[in-house]
PDB file of C-alpha atoms in Angstrom:
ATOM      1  CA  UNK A   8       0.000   0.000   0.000  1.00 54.00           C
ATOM      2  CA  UNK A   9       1.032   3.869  -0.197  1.00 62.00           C
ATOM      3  CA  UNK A  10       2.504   4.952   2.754  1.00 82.00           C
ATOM      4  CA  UNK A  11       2.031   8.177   5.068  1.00 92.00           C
ATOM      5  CA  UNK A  12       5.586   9.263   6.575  1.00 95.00           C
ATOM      6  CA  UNK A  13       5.879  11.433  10.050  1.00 97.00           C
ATOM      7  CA  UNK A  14       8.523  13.099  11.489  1.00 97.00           C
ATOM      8  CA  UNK A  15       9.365  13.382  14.425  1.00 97.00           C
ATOM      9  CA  UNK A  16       8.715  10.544  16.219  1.00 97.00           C
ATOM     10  CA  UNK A  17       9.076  12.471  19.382  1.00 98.00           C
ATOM     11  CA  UNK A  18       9.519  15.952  20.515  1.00 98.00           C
ATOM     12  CA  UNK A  19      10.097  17.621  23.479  1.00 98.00           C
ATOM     13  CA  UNK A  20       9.296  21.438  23.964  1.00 98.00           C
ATOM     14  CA  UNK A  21       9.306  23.549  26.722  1.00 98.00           C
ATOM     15  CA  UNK A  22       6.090  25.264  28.080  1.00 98.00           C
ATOM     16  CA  UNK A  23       4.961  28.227  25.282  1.00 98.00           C
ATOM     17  CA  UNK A  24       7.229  27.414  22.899  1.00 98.00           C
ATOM     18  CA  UNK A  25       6.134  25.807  19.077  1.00 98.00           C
ATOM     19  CA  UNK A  26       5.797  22.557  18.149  1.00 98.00           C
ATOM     20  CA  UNK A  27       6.373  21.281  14.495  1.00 98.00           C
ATOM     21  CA  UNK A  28       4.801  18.193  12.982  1.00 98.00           C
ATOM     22  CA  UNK A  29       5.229  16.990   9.554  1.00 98.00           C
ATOM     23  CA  UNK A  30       3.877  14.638   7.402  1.00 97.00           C
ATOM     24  CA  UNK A  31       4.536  12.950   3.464  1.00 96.00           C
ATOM     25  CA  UNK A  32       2.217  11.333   1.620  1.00 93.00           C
ATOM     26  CA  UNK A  33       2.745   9.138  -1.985  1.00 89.00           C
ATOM     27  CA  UNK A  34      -0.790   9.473  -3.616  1.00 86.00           C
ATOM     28  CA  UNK A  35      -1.420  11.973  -5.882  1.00 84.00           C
ATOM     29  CA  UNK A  36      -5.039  12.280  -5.621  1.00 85.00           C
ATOM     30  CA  UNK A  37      -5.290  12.661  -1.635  1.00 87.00           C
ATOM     31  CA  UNK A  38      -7.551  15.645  -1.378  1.00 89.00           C
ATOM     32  CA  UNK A  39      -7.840  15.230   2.573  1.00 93.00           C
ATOM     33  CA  UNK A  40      -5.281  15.631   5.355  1.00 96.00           C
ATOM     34  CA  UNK A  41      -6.666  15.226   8.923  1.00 96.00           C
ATOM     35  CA  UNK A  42      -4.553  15.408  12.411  1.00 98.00           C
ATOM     36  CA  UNK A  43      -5.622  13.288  15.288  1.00 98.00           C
ATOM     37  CA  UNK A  44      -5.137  13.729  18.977  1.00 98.00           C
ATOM     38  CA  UNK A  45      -4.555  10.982  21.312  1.00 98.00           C
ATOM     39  CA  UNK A  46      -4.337  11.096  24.967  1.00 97.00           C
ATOM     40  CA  UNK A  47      -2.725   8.476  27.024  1.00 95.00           C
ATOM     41  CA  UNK A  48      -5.352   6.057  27.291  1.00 94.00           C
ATOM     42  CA  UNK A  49      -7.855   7.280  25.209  1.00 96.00           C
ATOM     43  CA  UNK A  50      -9.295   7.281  22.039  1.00 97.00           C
ATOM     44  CA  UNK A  51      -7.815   9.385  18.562  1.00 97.00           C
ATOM     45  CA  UNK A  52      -9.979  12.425  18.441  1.00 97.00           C
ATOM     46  CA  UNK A  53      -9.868  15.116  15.012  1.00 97.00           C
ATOM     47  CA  UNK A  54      -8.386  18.346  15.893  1.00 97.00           C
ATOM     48  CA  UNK A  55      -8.141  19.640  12.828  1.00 97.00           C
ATOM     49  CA  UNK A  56      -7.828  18.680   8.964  1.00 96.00           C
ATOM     50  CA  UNK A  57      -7.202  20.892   5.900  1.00 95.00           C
ATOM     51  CA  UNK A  58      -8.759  19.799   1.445  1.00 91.00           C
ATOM     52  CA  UNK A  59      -6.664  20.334  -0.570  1.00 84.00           C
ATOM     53  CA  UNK A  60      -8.132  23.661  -2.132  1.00 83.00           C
ATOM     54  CA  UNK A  61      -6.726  25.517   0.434  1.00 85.00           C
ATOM     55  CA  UNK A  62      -2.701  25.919   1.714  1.00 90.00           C
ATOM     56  CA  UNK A  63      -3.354  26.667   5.350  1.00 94.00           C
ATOM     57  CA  UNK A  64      -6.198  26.469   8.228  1.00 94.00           C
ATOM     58  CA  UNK A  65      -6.194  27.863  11.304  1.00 96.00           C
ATOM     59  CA  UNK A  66      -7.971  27.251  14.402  1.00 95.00           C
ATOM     60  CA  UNK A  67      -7.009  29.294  17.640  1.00 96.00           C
ATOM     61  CA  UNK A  68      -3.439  27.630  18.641  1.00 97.00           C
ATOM     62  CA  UNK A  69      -3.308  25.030  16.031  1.00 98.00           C
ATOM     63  CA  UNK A  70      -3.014  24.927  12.028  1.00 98.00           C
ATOM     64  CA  UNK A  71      -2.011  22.920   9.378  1.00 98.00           C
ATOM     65  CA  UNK A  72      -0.148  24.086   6.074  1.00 97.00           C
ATOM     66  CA  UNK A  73      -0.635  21.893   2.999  1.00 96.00           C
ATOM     67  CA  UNK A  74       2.215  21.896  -0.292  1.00 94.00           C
ATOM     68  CA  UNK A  75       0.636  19.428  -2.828  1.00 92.00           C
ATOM     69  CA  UNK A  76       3.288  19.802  -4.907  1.00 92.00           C
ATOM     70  CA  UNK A  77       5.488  18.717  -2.595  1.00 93.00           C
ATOM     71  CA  UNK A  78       2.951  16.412  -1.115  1.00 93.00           C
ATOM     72  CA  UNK A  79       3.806  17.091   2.426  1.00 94.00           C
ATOM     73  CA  UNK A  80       1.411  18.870   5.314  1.00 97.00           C
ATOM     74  CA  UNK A  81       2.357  20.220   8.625  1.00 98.00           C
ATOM     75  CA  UNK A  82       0.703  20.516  12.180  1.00 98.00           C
ATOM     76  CA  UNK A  83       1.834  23.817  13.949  1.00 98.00           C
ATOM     77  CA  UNK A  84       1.148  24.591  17.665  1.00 98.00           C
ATOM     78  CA  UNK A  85       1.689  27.334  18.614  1.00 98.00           C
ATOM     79  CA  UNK A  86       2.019  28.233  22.395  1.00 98.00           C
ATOM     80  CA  UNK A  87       2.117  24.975  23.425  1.00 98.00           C
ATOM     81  CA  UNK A  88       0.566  24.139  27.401  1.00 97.00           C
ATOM     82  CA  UNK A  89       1.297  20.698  29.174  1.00 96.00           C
ATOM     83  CA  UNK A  90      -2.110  20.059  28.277  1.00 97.00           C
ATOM     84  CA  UNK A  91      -1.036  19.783  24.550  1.00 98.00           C
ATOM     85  CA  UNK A  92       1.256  16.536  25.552  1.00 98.00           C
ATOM     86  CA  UNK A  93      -0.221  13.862  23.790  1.00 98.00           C
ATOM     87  CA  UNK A  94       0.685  11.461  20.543  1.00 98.00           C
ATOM     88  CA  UNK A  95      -0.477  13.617  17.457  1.00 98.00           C
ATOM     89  CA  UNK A  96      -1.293  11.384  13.985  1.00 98.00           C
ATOM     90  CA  UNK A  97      -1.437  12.510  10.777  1.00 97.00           C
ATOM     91  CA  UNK A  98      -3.498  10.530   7.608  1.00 96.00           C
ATOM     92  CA  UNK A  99      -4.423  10.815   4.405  1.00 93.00           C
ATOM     93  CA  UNK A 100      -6.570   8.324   1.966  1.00 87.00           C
ATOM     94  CA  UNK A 101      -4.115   6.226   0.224  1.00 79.00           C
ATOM     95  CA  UNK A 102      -4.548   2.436  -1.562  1.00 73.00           C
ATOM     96  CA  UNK A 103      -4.455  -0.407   0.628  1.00 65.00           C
ATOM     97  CA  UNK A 104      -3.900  -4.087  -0.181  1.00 63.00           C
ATOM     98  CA  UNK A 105      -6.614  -3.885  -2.209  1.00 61.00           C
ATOM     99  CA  UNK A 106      -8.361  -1.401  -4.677  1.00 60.00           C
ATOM    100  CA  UNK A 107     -10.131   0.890  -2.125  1.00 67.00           C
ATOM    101  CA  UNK A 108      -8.913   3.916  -0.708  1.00 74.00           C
ATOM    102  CA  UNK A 109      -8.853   4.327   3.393  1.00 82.00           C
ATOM    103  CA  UNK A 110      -7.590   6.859   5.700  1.00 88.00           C
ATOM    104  CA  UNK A 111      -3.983   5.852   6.255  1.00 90.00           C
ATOM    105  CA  UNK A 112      -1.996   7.147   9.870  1.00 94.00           C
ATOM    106  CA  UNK A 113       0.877   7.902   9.928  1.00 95.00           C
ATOM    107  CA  UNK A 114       3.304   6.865  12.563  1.00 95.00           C
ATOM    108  CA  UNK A 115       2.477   9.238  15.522  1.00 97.00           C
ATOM    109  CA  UNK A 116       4.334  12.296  17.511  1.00 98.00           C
ATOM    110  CA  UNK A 117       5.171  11.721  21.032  1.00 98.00           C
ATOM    111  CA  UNK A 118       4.596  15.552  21.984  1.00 98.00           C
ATOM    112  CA  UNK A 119       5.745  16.328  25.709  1.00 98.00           C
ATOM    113  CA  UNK A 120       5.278  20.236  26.740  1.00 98.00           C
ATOM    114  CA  UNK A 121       7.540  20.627  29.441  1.00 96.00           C
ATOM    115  CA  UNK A 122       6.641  22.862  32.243  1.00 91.00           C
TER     116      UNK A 122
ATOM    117  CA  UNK B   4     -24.468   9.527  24.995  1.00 62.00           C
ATOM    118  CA  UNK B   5     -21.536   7.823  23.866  1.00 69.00           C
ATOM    119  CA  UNK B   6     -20.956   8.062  19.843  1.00 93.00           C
ATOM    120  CA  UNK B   7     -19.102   4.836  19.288  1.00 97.00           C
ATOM    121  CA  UNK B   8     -19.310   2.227  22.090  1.00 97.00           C
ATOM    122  CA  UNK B   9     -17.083  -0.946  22.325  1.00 97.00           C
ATOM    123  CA  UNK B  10     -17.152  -3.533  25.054  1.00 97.00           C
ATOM    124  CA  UNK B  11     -15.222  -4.646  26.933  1.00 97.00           C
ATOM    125  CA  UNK B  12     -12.676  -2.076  27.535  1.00 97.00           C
ATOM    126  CA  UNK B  13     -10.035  -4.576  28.902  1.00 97.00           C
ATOM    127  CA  UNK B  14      -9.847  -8.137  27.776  1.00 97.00           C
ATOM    128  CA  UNK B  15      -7.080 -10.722  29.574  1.00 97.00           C
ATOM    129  CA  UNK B  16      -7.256 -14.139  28.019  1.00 97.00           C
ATOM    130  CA  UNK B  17      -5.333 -17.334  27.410  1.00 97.00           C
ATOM    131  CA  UNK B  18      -3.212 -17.982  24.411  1.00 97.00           C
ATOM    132  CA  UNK B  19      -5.820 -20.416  22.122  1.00 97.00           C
ATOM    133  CA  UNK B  20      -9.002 -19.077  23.407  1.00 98.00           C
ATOM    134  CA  UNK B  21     -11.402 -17.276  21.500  1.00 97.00           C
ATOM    135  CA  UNK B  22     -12.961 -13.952  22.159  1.00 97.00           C
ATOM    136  CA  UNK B  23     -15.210 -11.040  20.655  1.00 98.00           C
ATOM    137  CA  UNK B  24     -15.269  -7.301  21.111  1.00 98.00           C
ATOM    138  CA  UNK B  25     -18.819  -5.873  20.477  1.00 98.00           C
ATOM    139  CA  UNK B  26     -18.783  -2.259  18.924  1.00 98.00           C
ATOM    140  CA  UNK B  27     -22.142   0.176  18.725  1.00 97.00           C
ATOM    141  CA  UNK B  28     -22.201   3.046  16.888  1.00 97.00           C
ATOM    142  CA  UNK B  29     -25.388   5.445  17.558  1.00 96.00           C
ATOM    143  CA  UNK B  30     -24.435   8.497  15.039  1.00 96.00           C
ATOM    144  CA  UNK B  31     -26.570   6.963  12.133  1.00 96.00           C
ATOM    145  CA  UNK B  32     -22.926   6.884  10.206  1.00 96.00           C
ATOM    146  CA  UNK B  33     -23.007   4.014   7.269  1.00 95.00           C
ATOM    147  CA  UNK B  34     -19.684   2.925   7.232  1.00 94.00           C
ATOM    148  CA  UNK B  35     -17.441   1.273  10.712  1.00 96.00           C
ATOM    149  CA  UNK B  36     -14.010   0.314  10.886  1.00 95.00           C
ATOM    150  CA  UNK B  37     -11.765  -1.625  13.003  1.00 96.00           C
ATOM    151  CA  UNK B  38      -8.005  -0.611  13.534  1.00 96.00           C
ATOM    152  CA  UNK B  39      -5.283  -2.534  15.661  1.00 96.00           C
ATOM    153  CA  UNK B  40      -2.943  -0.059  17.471  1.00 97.00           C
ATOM    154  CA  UNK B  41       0.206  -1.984  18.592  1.00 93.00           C
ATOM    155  CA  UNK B  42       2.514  -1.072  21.208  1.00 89.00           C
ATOM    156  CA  UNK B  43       4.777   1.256  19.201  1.00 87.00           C
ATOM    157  CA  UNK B  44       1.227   3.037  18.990  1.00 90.00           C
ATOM    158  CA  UNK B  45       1.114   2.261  14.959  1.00 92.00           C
ATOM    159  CA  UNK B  46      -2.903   2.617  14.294  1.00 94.00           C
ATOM    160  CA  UNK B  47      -3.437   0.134  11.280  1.00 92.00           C
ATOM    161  CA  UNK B  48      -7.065  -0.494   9.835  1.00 92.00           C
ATOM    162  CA  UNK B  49      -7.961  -3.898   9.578  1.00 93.00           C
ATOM    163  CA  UNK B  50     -11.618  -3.732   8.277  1.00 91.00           C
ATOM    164  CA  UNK B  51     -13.712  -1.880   7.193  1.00 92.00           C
ATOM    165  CA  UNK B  52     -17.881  -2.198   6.494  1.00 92.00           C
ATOM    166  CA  UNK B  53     -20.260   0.318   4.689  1.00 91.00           C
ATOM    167  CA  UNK B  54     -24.081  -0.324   4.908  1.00 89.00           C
ATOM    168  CA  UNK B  55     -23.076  -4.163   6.552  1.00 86.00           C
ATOM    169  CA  UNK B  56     -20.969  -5.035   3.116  1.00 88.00           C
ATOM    170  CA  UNK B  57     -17.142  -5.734   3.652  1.00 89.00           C
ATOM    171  CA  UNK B  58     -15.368  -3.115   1.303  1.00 86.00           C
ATOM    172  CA  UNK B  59     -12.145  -2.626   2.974  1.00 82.00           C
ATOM    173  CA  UNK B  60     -10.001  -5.923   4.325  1.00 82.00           C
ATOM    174  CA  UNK B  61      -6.434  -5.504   5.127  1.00 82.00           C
ATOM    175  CA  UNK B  62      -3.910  -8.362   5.478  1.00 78.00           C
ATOM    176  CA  UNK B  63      -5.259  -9.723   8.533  1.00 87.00           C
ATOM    177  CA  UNK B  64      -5.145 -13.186   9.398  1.00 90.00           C
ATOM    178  CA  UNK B  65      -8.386 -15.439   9.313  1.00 92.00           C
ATOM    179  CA  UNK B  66      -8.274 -15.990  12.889  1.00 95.00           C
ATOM    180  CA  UNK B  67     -10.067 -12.506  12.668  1.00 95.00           C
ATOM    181  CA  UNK B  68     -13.273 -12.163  11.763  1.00 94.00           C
ATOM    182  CA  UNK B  69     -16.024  -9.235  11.631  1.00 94.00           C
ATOM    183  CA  UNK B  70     -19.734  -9.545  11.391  1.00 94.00           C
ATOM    184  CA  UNK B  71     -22.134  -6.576  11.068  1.00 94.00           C
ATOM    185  CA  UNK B  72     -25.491  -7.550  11.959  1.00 93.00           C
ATOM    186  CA  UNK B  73     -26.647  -4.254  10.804  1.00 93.00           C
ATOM    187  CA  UNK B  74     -25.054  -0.947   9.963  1.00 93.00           C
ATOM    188  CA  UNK B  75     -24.999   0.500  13.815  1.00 96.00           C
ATOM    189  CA  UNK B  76     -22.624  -2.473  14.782  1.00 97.00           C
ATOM    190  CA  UNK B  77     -19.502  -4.544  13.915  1.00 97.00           C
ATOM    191  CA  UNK B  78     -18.091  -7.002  15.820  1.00 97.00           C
ATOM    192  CA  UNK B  79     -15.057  -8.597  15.803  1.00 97.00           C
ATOM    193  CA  UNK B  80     -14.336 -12.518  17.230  1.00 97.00           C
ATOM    194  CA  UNK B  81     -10.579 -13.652  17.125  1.00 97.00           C
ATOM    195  CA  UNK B  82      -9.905 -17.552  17.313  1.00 97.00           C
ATOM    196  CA  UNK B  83      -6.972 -18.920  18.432  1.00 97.00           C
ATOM    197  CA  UNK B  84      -5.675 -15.924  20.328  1.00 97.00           C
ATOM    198  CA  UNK B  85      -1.838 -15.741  20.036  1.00 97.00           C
ATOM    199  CA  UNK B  86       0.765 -13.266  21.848  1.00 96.00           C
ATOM    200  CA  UNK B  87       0.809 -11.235  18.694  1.00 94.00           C
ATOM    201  CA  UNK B  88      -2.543 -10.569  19.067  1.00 96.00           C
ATOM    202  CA  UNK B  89      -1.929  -8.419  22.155  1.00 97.00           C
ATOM    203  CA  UNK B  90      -3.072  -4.773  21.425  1.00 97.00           C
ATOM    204  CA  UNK B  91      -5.484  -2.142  21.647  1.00 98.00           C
ATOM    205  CA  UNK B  92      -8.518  -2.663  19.154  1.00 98.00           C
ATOM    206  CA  UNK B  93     -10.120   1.083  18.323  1.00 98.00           C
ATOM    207  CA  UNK B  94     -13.574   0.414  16.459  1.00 98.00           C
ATOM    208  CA  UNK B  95     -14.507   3.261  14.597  1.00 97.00           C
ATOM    209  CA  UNK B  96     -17.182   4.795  12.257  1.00 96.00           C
ATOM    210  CA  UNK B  97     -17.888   7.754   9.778  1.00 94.00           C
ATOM    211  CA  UNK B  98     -20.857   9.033   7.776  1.00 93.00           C
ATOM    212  CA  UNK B  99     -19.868   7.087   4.360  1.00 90.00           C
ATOM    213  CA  UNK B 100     -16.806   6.061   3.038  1.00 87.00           C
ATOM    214  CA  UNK B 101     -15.708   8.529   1.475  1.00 86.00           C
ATOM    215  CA  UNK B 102     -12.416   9.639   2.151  1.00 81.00           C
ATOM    216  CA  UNK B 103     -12.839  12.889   3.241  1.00 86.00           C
ATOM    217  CA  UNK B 104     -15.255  11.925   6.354  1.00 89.00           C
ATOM    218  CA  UNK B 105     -14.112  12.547   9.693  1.00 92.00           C
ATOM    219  CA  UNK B 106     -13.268   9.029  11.819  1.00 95.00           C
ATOM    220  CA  UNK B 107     -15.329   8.895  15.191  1.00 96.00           C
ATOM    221  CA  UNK B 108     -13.238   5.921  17.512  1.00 97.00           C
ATOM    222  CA  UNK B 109     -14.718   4.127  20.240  1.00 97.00           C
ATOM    223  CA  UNK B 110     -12.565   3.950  23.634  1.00 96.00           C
ATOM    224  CA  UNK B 111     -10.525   1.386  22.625  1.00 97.00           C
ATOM    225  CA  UNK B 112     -10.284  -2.513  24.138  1.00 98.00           C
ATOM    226  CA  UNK B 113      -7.312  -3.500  26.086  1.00 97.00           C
ATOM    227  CA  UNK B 114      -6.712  -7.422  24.678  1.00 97.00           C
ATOM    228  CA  UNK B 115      -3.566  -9.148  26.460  1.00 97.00           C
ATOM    229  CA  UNK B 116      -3.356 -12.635  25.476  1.00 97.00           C
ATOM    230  CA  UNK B 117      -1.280 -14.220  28.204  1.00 97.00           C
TER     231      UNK B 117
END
């Protein structure tokens, strides 16, 4: 199948500082780029996600920037509070095993605000 | 209220036995999805049903098997649990299965096959 590539696997900032995700993706015709939240212990939840007719999204401390050309899409947080520590995924529909397209994660960021 | 329900949350069983994780959904969404997140936190899908038809099944072995009894719920049963199988199972759903729809998960069951 096509992958989804994420960097870095972890990251450690310090309390108000910026944290920098990034993502690659192989397929051409991905047209949707979603980035998941998880929690220790809980469940992935959307935070925010960006089609591809538009380069950037915004939504209070978060956005995402999208390069098509390039094929690769970013999570920015800005401001970051310990409450932002977490394991961040991005995805993007790529071909599976078989013919059909699915939402595929990437790897997952290991993001630890320090205090 | 709960969206997407799956029970049980935490599963300890022997290594041959064979066990099922139910999963609800209540958001009217046509299509559900199960993913296997191992313990380097990869989330990987492993099926996925739209309206109760398979449409998406990844290279999972046939110990594995989901049924949908209708399009609010998909259940997985595993036979012949092995080490390997130890993980966290997400069940999931979305509106249709279209790529662009958001992915609701359920809380996640804790299997550890012992």
């Amino acid at each position: 199948g096509e992958n989804v590539e994420q960097h870095p696997s972890t990251l450690s900032v310090q309390e108000g500082d910026s944290a920098v995700i990034k993502c690659t993706y192989s397929d051409s015709a991905s047209n949707y780029f979603p980035w998941y939240k998880q929690e220790l212990g809980k469940r992935p939840q959307l935070i925010i996600d960006i089609r591809s007719n538009v380069g950037e999204k915004k939504d209070q401390r978060i956005a995402v920037t999208l390069n098509k050309t390039a094929k690769h899409f970013s999570l920015h947080i800005t401001e970051t509070q310990p409450e932002d520590s977490a394991v961040y995924f991005c995805a993007a529909p790529a071909r599976g095993s078989g013919s059909a397209r699915q939402l595929t994660f990437g790897s997952g960021t290991q993001l630890t605000v320090l205090p | 209220d709960t969206a997407v329900s799956q029970t049980p949350k935490y599963l300890v069983t022997q290594m041959g036995n064979d066990k099922s994780i139910k999963c609800e959904q209540n958001l009217g969404h046509d299509t559900m999805y199960w993913y296997k997140q191992d313990s380097k936190k990869f989330l990987k899908i492993m099926f996925s049903y739209n309206n109760k038809e398979l449409i998406i099944n990844e290279t999972v072995p046939n110990r594995f098997s989901p049924k949908s009894p209708d399009k609010a719920h998909l259940n997985l049963h595993i036979n012949s649990l092995e080490l390997g199988d130890s993980a966290v199972y997400f069940c999931a759903s979305s509106q249709s299965a279209d790529e662009g729809n958001t992915i609701y998960f359920g809380e996640g069951s804790w299997l550890t096959v012992v």
